[in-house]
Short mmCIF file of C-alpha atoms in Angstrom, two decimals:
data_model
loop_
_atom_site.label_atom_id
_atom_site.label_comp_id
_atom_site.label_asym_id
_atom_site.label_seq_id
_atom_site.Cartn_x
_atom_site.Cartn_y
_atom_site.Cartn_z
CA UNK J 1 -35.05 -8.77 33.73
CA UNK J 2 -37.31 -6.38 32.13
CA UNK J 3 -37.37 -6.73 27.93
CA UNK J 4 -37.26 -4.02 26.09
CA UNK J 5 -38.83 -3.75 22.39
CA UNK J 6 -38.90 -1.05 20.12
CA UNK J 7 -40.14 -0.91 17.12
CA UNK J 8 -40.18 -0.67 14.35
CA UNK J 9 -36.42 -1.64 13.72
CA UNK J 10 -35.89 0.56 10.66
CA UNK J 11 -38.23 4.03 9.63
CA UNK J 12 -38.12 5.35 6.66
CA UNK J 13 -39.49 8.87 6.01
CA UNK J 14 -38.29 11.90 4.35
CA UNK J 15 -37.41 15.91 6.13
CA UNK J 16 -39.90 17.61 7.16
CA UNK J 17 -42.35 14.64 7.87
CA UNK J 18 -43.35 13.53 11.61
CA UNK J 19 -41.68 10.20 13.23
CA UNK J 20 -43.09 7.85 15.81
CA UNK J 21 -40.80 5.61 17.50
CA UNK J 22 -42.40 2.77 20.39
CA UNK J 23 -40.29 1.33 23.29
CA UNK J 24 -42.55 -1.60 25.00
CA UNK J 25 -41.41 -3.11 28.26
CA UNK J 26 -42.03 -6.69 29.33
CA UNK J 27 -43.26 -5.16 32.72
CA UNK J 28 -44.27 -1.88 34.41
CA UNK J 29 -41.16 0.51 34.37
CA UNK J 30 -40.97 2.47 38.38
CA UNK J 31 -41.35 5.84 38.57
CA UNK J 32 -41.52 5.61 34.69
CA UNK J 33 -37.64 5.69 34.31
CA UNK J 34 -37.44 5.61 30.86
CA UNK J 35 -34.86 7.25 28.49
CA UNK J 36 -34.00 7.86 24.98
CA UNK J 37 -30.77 7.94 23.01
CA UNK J 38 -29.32 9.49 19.61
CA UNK J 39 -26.64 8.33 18.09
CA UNK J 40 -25.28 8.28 15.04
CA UNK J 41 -22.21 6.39 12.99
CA UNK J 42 -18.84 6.72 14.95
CA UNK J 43 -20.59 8.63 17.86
CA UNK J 44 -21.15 7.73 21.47
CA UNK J 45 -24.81 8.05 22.34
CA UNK J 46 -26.62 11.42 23.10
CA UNK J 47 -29.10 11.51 25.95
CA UNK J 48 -32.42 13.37 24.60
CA UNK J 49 -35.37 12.35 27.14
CA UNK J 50 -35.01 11.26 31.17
CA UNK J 51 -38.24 10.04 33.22
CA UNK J 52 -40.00 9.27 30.10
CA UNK J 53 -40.95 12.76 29.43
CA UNK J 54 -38.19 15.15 30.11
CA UNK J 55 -35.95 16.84 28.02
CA UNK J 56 -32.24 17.05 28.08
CA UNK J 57 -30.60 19.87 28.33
CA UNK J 58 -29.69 21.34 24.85
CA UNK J 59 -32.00 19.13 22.95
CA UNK J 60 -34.53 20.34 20.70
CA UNK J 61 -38.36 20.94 21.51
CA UNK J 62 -39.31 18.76 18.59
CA UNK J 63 -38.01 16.33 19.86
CA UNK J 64 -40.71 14.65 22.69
CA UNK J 65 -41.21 11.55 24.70
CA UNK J 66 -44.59 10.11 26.42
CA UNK J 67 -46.13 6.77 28.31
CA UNK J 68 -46.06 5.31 31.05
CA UNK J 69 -46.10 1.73 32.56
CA UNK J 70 -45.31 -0.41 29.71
CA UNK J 71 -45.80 2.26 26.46
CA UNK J 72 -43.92 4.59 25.98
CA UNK J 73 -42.58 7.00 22.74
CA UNK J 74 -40.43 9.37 21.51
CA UNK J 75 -41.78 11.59 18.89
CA UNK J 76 -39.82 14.10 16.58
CA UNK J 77 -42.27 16.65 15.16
CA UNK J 78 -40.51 18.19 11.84
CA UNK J 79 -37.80 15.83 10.90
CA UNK J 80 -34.19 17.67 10.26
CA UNK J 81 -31.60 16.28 8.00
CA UNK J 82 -29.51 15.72 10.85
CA UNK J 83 -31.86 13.43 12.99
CA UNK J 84 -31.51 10.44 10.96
CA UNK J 85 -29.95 7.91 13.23
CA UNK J 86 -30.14 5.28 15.91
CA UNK J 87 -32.79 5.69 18.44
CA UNK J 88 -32.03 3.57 21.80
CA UNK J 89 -34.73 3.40 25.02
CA UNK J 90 -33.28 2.21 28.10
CA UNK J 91 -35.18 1.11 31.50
CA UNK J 92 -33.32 2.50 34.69
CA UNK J 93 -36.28 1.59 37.08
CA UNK J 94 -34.56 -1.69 38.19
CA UNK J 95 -31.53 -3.69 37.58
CA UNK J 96 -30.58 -4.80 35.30
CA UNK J 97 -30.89 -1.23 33.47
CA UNK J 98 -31.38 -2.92 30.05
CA UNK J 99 -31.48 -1.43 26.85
CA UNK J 100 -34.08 -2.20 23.57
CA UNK J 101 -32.74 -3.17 20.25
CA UNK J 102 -32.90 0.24 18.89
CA UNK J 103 -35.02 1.91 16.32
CA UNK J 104 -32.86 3.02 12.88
CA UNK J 105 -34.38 6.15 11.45
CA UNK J 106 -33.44 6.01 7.64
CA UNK J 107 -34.11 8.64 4.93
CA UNK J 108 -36.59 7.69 2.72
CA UNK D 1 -18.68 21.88 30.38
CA UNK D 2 -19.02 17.84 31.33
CA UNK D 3 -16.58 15.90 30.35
CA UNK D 4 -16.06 12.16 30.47
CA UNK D 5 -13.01 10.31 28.75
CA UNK D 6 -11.84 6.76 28.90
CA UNK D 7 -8.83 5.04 28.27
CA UNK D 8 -7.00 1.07 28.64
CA UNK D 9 -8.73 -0.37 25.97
CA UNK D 10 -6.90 -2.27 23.76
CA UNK D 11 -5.83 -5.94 22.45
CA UNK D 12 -5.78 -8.53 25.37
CA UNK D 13 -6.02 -12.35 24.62
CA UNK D 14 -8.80 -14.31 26.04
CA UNK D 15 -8.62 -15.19 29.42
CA UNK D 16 -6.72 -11.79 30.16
CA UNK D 17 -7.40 -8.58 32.33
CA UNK D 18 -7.78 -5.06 31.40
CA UNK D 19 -8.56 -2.31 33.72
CA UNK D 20 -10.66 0.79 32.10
CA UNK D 21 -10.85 4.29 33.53
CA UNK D 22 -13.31 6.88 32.76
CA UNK D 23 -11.72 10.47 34.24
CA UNK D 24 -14.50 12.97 35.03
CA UNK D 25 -14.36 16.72 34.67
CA UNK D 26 -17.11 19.64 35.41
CA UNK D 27 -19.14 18.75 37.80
CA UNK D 28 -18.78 17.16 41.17
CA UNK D 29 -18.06 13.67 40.94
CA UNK D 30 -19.06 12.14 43.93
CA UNK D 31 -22.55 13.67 43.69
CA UNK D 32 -23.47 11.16 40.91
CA UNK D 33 -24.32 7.43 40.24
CA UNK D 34 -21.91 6.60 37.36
CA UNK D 35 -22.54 3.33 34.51
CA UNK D 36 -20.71 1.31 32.06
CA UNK D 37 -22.40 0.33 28.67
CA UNK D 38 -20.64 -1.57 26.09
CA UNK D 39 -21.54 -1.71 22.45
CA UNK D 40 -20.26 -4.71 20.26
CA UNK D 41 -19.18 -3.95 16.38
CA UNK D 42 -22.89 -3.59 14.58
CA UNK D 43 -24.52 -4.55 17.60
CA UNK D 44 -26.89 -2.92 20.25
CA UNK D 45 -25.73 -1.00 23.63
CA UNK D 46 -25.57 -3.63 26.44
CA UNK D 47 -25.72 -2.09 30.52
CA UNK D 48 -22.48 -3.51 31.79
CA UNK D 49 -22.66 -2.24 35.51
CA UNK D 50 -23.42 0.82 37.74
CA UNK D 51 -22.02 2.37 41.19
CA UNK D 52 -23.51 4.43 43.48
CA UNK D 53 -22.31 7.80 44.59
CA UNK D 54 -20.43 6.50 47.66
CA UNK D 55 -19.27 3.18 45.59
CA UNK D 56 -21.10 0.91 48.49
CA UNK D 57 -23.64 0.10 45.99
CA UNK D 58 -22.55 -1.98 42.87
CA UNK D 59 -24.87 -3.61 39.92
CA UNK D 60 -23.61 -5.78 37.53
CA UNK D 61 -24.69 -7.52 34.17
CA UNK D 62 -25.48 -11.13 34.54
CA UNK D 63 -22.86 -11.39 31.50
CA UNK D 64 -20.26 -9.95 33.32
CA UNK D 65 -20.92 -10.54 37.22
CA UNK D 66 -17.98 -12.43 38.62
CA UNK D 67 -15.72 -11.12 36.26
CA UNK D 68 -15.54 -7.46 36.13
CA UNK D 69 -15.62 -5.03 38.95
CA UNK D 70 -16.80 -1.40 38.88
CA UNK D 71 -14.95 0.91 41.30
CA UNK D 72 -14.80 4.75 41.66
CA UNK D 73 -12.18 7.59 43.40
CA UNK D 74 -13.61 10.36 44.18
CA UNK D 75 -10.45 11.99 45.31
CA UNK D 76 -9.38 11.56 41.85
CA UNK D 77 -12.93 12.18 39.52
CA UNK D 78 -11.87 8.50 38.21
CA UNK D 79 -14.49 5.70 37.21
CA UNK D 80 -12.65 2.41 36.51
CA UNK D 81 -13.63 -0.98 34.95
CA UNK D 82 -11.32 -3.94 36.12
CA UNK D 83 -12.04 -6.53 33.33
CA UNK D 84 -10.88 -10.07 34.28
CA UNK D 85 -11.15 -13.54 32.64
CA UNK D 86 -12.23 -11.96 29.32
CA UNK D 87 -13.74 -13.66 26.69
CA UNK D 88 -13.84 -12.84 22.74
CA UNK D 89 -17.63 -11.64 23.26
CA UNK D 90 -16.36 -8.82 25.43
CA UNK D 91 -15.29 -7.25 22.39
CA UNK D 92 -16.53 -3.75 22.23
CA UNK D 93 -16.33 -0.28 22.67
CA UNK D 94 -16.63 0.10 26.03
CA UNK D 95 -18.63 3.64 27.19
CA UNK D 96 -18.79 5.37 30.62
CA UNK D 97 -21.68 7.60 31.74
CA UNK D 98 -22.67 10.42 33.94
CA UNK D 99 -26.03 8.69 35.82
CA UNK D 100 -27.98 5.58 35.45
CA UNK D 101 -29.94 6.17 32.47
CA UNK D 102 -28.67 9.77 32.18
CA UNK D 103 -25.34 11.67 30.04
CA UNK D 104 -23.40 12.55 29.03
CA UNK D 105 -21.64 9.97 27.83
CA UNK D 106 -17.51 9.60 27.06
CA UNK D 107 -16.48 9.32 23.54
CA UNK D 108 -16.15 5.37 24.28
CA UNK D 109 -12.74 2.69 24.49
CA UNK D 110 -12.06 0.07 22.31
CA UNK D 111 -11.64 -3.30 24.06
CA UNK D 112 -10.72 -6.02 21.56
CA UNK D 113 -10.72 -9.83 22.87
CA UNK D 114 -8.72 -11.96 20.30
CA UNK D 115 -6.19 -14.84 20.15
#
């Protein structure tokens, strides 16, 4: 089973600042499937990056993922009021398609 | 517009069955790989199981394998969950999802395991 670990488990920065969020995997992800999730109280996760890199449709351009192998992260350039929430990173290279602990993005 | 909303969640004792479905509107169906993930109260999302577009193919949590079963009708644009033998660490709300690591993703069911 591949181990996912993201970190760090809570960020705390304020709008308008840059965020850096890490998903490690405890071995080489195929084909680099990799995504990230938003979601935030009371909500059902939003999809915002497929293959590591690649944005969903509708989502933001500030709002980018990178890495490869075992590194990978999702970076939001220009923080909004309304991105403050729960980041997950899930592996979908082999089963089982396991999730990390996910990454809470606070307002400072 | 993609659309994905479950139902059968509820209050079962432990050692019952539930059955979830997940009924799938605009887009075709049986062109897509479809996945359960659960999320306990406070807790992380846990992958509960997959299925292939044809349904042959079937992948399973080791938490779960044995006990649930993952099952599809295309005729109907229907994703279902049967949920046997459950156990009060099953409790959660129980999401389906367009993909394997994809969206989007249903508003979510609430399956509650308690004596």
């Amino acid at each position: 089973e591949i181990v996912l670990t993201q970190s760090p488990d809570t960020l705390s920065l304020s709008p308008g600042e840059g965020a850096t969020l890490s998903c490690r995997a405890s071995q080489s992800i195929s084909s680099n499937y990799l995504a990230w999730y938003q979601q935030k109280p009371g909500q059902a996760p939003r999809l915002l990056i497929y293959g590591a890199s690649s944005r969903a449709t509708g989502i933001p351009d500030r709002f980018s993922g990178s890495g490869s192998g075992t590194d990978f992260t999702l970076t939001i350039s220009r923080l909004e009021p309304e991105d403050f929430a729960v980041y997950h990173c899930q592996q979908y290279g082999r089963s089982p398609y396991t999730f990390g602990q996910g990454t809470k993005l606070e307002i400072k | 517009e993609v659309q994905l909303l479950e139902s059968g969640g509820g209050l079962v004792q432990p050692g019952g069955s539930l059955r979830l479905s997940c009924a799938a509107s605009g887009f075709t169906f049986s062109n897509y790989a479809m996945t359960w993930v659960r999320q306990a109260p406070g807790k992380g999302l846990e992958w509960v199981s997959s299925i292939s577009t044809s349904g042959g193919d079937t992948y399973y949590a080791d938490s779960v394998r044995g006990r649930f079963t993952i099952s599809r009708d295309s005729s109907k644009n229907t994703l279902y969950l049967q949920m046997n033998s459950l156990r009060v660490d099953d409790t959660a709300v129980y999401y389906c999802a367009k993909h394997v690591g994809g969206g989007p993703w249903g508003q979510g069911t609430l399956v509650t395991v308690s004596s």
